[in-house]
CSV table of C-alpha atoms and ligand atoms in Angstrom, one decimal:
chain,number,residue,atom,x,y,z
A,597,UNK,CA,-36.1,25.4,-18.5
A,598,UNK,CA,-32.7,24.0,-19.1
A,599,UNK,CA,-32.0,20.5,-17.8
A,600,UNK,CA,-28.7,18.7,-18.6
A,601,UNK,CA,-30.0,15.0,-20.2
A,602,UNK,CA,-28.1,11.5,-20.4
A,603,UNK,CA,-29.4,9.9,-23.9
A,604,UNK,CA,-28.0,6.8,-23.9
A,605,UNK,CA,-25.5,4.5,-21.8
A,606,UNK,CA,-21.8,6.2,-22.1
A,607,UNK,CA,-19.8,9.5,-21.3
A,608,UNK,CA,-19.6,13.0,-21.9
A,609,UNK,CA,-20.9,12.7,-25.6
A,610,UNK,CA,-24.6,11.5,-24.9
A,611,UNK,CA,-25.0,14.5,-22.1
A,612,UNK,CA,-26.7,17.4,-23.5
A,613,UNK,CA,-28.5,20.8,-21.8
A,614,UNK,CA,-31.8,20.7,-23.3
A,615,UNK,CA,-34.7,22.9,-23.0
A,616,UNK,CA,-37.6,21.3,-21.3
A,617,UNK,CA,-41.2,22.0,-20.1
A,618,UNK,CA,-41.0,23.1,-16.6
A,619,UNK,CA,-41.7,20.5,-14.1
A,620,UNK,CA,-44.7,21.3,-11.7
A,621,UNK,CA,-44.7,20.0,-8.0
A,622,UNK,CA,-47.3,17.2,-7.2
A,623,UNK,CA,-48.2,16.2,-3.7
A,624,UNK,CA,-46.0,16.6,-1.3
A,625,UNK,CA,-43.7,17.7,-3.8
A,626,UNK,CA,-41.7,21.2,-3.9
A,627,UNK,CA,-40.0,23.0,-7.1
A,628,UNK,CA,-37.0,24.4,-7.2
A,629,UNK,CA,-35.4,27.0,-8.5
A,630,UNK,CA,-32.0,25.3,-8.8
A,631,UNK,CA,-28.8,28.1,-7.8
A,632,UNK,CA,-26.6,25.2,-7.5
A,633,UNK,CA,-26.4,21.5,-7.6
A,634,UNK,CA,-23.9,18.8,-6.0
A,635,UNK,CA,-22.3,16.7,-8.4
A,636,UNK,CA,-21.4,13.2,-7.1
A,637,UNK,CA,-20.0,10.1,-8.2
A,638,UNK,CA,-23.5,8.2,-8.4
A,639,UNK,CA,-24.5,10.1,-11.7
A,640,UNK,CA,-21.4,8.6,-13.4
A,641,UNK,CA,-23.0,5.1,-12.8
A,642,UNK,CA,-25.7,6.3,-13.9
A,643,UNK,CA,-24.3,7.8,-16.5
A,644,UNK,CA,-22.2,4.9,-18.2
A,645,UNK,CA,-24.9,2.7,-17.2
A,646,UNK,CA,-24.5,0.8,-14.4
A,647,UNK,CA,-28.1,-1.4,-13.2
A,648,UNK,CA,-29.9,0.5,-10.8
A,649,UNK,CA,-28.8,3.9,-11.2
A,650,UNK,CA,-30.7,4.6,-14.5
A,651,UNK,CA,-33.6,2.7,-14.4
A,652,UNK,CA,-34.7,4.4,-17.3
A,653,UNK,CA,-33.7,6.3,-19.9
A,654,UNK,CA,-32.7,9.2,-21.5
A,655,UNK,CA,-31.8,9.6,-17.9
A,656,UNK,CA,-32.1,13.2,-15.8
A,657,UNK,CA,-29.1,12.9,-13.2
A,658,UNK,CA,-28.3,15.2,-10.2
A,659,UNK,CA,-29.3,14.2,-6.5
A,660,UNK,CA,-28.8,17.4,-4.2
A,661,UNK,CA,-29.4,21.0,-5.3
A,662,UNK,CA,-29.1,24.4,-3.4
A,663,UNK,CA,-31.7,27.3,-4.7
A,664,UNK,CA,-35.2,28.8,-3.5
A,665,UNK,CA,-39.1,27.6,-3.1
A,666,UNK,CA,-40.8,28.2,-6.8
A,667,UNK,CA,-44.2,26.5,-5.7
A,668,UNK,CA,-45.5,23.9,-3.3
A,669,UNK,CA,-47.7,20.9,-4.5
A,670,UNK,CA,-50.8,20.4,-2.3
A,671,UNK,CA,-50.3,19.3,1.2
A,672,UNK,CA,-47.0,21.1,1.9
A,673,UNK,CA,-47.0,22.9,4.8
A,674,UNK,CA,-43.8,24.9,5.9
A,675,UNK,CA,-42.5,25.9,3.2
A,676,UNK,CA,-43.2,29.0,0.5
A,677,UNK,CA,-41.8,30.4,-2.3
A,678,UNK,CA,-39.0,32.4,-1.9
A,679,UNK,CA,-37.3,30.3,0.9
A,680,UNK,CA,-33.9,29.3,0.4
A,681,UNK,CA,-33.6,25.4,0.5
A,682,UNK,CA,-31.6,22.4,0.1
A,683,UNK,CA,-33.1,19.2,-1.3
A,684,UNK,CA,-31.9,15.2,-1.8
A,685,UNK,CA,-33.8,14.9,-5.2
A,686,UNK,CA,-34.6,11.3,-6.4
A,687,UNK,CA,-32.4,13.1,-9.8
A,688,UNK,CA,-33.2,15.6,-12.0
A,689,UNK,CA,-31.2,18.0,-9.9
A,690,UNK,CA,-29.4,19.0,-12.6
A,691,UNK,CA,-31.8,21.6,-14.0
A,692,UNK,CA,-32.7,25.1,-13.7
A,693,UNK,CA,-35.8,23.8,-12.0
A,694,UNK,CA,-36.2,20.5,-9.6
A,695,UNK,CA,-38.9,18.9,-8.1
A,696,UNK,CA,-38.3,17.3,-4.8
A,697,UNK,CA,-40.4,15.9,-1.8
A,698,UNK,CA,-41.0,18.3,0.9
A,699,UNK,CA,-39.9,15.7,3.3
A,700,UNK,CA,-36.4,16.0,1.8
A,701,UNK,CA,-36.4,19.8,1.3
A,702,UNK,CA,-34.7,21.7,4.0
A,703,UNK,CA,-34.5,25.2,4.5
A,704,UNK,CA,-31.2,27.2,4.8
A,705,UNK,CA,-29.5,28.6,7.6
A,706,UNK,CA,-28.8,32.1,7.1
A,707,UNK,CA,-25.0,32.7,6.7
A,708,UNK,CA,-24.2,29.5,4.8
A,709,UNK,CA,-23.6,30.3,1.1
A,710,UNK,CA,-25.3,28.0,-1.3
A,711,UNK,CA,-22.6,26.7,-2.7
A,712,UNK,CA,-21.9,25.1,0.5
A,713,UNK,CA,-25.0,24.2,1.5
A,714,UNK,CA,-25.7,22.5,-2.1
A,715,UNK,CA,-23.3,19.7,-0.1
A,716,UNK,CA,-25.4,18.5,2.1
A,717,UNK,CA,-28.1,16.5,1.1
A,718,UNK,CA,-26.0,13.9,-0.7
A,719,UNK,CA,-22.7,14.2,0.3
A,720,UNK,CA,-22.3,15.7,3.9
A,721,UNK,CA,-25.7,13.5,4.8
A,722,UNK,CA,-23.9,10.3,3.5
A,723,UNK,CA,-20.4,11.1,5.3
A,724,UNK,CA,-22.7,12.0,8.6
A,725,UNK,CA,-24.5,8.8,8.4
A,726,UNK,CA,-21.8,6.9,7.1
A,727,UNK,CA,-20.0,7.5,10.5
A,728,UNK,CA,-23.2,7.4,12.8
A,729,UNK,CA,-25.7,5.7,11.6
A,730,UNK,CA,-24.3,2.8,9.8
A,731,UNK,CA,-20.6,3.0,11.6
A,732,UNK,CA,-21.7,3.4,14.9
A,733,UNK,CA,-18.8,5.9,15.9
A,734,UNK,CA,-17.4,6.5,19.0
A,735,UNK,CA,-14.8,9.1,20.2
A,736,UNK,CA,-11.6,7.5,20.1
A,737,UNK,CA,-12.2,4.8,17.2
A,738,UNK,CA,-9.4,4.5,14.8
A,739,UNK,CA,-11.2,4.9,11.4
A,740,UNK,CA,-9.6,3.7,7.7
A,741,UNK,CA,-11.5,5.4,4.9
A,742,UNK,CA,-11.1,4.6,0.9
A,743,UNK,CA,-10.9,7.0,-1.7
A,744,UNK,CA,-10.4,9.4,0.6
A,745,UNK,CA,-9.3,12.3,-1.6
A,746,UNK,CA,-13.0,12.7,-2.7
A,747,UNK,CA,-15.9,14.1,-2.0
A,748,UNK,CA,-17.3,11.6,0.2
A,749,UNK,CA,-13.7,11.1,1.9
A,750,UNK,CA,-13.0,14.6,2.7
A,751,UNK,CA,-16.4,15.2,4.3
A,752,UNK,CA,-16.0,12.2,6.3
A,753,UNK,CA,-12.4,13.6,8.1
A,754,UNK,CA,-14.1,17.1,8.4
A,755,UNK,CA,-16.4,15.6,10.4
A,756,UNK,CA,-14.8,12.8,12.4
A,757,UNK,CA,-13.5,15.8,15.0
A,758,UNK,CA,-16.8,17.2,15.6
A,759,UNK,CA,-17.7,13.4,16.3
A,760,UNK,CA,-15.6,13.2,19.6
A,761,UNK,CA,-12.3,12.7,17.1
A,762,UNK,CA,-10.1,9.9,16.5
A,763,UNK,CA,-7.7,8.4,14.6
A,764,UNK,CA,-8.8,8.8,10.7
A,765,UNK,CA,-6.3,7.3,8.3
A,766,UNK,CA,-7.5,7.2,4.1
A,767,UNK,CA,-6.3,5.6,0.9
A,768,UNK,CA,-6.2,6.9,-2.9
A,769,UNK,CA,-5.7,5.0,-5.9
A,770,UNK,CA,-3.4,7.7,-7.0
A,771,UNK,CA,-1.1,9.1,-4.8
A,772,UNK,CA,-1.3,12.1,-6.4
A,773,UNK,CA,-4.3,12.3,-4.5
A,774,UNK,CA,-2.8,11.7,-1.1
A,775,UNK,CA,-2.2,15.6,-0.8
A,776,UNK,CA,-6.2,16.7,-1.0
A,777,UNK,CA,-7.0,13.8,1.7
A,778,UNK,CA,-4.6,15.3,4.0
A,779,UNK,CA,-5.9,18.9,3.4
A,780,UNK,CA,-9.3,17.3,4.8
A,781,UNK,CA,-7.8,16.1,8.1
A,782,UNK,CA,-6.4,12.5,7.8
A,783,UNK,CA,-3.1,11.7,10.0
A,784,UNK,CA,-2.4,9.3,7.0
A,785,UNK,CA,-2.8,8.8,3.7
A,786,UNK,CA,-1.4,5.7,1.6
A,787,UNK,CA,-1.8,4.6,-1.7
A,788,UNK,CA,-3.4,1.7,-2.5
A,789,UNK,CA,-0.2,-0.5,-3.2
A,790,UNK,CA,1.7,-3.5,-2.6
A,791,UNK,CA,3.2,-1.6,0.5
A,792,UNK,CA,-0.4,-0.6,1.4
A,793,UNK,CA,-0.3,-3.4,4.4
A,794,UNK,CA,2.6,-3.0,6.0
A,795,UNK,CA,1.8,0.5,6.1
A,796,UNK,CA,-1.8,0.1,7.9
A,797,UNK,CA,-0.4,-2.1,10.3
A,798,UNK,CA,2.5,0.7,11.0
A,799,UNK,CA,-0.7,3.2,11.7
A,800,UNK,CA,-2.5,1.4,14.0
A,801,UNK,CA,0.6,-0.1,16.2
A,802,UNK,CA,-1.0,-3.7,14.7
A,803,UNK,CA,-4.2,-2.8,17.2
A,804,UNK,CA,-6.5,-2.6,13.7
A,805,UNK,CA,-9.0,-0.5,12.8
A,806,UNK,CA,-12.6,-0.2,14.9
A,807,UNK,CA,-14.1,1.2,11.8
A,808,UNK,CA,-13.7,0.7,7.6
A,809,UNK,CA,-15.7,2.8,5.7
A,810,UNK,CA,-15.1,0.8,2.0
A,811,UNK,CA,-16.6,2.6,-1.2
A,812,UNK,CA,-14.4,0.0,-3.4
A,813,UNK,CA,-17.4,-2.8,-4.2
A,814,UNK,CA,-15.6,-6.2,-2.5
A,815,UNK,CA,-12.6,-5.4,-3.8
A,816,UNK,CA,-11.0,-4.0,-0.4
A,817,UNK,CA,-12.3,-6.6,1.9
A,818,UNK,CA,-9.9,-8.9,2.4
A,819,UNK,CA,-7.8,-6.2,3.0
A,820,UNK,CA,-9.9,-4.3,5.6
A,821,UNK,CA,-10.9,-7.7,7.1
A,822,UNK,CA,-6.8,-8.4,7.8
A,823,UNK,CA,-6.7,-4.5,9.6
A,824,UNK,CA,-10.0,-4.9,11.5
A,825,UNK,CA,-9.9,-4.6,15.1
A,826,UNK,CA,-11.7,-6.8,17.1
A,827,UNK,CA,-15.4,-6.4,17.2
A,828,UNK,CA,-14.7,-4.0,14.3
A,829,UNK,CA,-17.3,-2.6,11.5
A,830,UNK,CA,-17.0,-2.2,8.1
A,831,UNK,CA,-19.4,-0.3,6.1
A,832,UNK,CA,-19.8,-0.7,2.1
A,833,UNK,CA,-21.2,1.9,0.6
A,834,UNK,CA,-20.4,2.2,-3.1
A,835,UNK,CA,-18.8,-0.3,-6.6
A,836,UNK,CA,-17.1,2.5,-8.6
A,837,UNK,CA,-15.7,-0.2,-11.0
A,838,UNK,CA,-19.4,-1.1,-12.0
A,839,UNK,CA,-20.3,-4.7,-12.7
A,840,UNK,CA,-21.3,-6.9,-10.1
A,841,UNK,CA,-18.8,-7.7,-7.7
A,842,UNK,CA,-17.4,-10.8,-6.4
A,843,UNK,CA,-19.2,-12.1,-3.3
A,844,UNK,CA,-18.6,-12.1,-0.1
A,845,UNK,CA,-15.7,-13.7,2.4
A,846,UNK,CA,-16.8,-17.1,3.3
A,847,UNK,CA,-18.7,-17.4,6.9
A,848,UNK,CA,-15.5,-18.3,8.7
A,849,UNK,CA,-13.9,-15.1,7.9
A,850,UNK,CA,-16.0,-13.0,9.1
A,851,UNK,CA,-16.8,-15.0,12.1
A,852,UNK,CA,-13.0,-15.4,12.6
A,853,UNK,CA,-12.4,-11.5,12.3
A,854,UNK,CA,-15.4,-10.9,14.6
A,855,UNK,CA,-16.5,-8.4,12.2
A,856,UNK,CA,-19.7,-6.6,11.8
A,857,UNK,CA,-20.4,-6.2,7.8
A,858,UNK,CA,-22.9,-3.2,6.9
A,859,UNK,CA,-24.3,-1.8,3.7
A,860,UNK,CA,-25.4,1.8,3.3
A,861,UNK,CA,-27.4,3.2,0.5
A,862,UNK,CA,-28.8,7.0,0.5
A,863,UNK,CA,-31.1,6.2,-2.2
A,864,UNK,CA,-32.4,3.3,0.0
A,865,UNK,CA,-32.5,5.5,2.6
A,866,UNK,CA,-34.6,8.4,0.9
A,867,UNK,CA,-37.3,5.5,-0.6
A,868,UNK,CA,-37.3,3.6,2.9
A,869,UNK,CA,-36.4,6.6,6.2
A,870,UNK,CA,-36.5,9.5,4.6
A,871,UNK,CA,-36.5,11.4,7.7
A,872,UNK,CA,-32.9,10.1,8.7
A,873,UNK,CA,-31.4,11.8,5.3
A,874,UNK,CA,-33.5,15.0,6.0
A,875,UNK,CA,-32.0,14.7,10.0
A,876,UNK,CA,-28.7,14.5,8.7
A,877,UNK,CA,-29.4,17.3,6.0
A,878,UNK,CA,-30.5,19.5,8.7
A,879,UNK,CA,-27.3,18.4,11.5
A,880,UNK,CA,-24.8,19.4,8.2
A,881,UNK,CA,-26.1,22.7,7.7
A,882,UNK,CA,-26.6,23.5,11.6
A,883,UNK,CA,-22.8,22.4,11.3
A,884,UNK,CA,-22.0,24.6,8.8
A,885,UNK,CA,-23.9,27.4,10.2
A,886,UNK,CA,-22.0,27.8,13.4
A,887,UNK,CA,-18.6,27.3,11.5
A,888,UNK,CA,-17.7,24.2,12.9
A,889,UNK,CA,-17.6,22.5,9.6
A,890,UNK,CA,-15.9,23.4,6.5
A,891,UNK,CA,-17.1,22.0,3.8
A,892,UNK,CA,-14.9,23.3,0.4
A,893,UNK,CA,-16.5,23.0,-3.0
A,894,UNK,CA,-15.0,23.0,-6.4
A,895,UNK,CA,-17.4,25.1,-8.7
A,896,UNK,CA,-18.0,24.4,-12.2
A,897,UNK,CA,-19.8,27.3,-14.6
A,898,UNK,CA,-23.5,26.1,-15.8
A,899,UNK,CA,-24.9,23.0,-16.4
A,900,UNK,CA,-22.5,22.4,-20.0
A,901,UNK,CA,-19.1,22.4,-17.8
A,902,UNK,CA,-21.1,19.7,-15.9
A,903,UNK,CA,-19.9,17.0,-18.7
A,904,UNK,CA,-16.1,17.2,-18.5
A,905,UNK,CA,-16.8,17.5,-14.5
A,906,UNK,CA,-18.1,13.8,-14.6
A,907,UNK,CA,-15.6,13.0,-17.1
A,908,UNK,CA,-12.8,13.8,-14.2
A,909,UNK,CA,-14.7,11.5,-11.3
A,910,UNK,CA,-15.7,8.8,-14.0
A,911,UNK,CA,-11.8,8.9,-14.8
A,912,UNK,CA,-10.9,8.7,-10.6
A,913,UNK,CA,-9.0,12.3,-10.8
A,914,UNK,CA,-11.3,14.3,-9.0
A,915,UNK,CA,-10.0,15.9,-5.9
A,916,UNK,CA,-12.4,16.7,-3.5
A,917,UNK,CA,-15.8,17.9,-4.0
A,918,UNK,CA,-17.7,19.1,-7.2
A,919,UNK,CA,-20.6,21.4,-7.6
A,920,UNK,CA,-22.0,23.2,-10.9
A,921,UNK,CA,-23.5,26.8,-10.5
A,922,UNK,CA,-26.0,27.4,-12.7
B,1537,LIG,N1,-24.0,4.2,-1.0
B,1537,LIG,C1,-24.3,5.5,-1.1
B,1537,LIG,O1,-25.4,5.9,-0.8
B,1537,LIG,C2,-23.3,6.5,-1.6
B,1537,LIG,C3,-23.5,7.8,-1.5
B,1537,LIG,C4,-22.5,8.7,-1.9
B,1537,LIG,C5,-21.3,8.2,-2.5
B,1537,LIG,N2,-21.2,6.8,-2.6
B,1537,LIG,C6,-20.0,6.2,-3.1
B,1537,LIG,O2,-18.9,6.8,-2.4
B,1537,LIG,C7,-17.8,6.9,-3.3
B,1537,LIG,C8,-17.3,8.4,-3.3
B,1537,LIG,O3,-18.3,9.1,-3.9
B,1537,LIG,P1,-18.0,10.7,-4.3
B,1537,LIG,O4,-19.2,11.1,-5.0
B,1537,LIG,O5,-17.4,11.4,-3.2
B,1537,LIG,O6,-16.9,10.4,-5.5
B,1537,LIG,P2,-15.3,10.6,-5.4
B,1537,LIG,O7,-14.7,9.9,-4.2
B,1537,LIG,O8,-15.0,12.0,-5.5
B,1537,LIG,O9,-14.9,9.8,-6.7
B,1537,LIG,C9,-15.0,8.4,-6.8
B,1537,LIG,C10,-13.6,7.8,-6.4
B,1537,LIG,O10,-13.7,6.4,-6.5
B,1537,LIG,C11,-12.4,5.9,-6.7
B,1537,LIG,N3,-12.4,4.8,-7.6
B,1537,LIG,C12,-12.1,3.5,-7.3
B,1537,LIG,N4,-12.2,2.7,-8.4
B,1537,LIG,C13,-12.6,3.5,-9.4
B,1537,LIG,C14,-13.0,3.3,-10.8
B,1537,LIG,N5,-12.9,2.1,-11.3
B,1537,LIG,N6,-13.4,4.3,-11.5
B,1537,LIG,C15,-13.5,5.6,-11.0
B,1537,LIG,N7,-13.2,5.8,-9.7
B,1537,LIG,C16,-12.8,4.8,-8.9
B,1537,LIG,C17,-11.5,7.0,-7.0
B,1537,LIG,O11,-10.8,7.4,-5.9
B,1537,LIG,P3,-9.5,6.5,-5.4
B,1537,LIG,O12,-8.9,5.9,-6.6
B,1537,LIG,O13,-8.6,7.5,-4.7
B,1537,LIG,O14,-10.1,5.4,-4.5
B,1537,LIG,C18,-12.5,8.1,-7.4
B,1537,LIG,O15,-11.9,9.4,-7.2
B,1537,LIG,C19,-18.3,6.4,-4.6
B,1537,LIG,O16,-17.9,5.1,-4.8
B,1537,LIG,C20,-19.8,6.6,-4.6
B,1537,LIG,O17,-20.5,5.7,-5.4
B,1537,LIG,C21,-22.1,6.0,-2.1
């Protein structure tokens, strides 16, 4: 089978489809045969090397896949060959066949194409729990989102209506980039510039935001600390610059700003409460199925366009979200 393979720390040059043996399911394991897979930011970390999202390598990236049941492992019950699944893979999703754990594999829902539904188990899952379980949501709360022309951004205004709805107001780092965040829903979208204050301030009436949802490492903080309402929480989910980034505000601040700091991590999630990833796998596609959620996808053709796909996220000019067909 064909798998798309990351030699070496880098970019497009050390990715290569190779042919490889194909991968039988363990315990508790499913395979895969992969229609179509997500493509997310995450694998360009991986890919250019960033600690702790290759641990090893030559490295086999791709996290959420779309196809049908090849085989079950021993143990697995509810679920046969043929079925039409979604999976959050611990990588290797990027393939013509995947393992992943049956816990993670979810069937379905008639009606939704996979295309669509290859979304969910990274990206939908992480803008779901983004908002609930690590924002705490409620109707009403005025939200500020980074990088809100991408994938993760655009999934998280598509969904902030079905939440109860509130006030959802993103940034880009290009405001070229502005247009595809307002496609998804936002009232407002500004640039991340030297205006970029005034601006939030302006959107909120000076009341602040209840809820930050910060993909930029620490680089933001200050920032979303100064727009924080009250009892506000910020979430930090993501350090696209790679490196390690600077530390924290001093105590004061955040006791000052009477903020609640939060981290989020899917991959954390799948090692540590699997079942919350699989929940929110199953709540996007039940989403998706009765039509209440539109969930767009950019397709790329086989696992070789996959390359200069990354190439546009690694380069912060992707709009929206990316899957490859294979
Ligand atoms: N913690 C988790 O479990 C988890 C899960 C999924 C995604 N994430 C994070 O959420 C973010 C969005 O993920 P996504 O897959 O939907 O990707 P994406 O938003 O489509 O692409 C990443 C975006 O990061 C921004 N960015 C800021 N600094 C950058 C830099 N130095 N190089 C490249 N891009 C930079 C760019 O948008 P702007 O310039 O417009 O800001 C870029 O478009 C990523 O940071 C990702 O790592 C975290």
């Amino acid at each position: 089978m064909r798998a798309l393979v990351m030699t070496e720390p880098g970019g497009a040059e050390h990715s290569h489809v190779l042919d490889l043996p194909a991968p039988e399911p363990g315990p508790g394991q499913v395979a895969v045969r992969v229609a179509v897979a997500g493509l997310n930011f995450v694998d360009v970390m991986a890919r250019r090397g960033d600690a702790a999202y290759a641990p090893s390598w030559p490295h086999r990236p791709g996290k959420e896949i779309a196809g049908t049941v090849l085989a079950t492992g021993p143990g697995v019950t509810g679920l046969a060959p043929g079925d039409r699944v979604v999976a959050a893979t611990h990588g290797g999703g990027l393939a013509e066949i995947a393992l992943a754990d049956a816990a993670l594999t979810v069937p379905v829902p008639a009606g939704v194409p996979l295309e669509v539904a290859a979304t969910a188990p990274l990206g939908l899952a992480t803008a779901l729990l983004l908002l609930t379980d690590a924002g705490r949501f409620t109707p009403g709360d005025r939200v500020l989102v980074h990088s809100a022309g991408g994938g993760i951004g655009g999934a998280v205004a598509r969904l902030l209506p079905l939440l109860g709805g509130g006030l959802a107001v993103g940034t880009v780092g290009r405001a070229a980039k502005a247009a595809a965040a307002r496609e998804a829903g936002y009232a407002a979208v500004f640039a991340r510039d030297a205006e970029l204050p005034d601006r939030l301030r302006e959107a909120t009436g000076g009341r602040g935001f209840d809820l930050v949802l910060d993909p930029l490492g620490t680089t933001a903080l200050d920032l979303d600390l100064d727009h924080l309402a009250a009892g506000g929480r910020i979430v930090l989910y993501g350090n696209p610059g790679g490196g390690a980034p600077a530390g924290l505000p001093p105590f004061g601040r955040l006791l000052g700003a009477n903020a609640t700091l939060t981290g989020f991590s899917h991959a954390g999630l799948l090692a540590a409460a699997p079942a919350k990833v699989a929940d929110a796998v199953r709540r996007a596609l039940d989403l998706l199925a009765t039509g209440a959620l539109a969930a767009p996808v950019t397709t790329v053709p086989g696992l070789a366009a996959v390359p200069a796909a990354h190439d546009l996220l690694a380069a912060g000019h992707a709009e929206g979200k990316y899957a490859a067909v294979l």
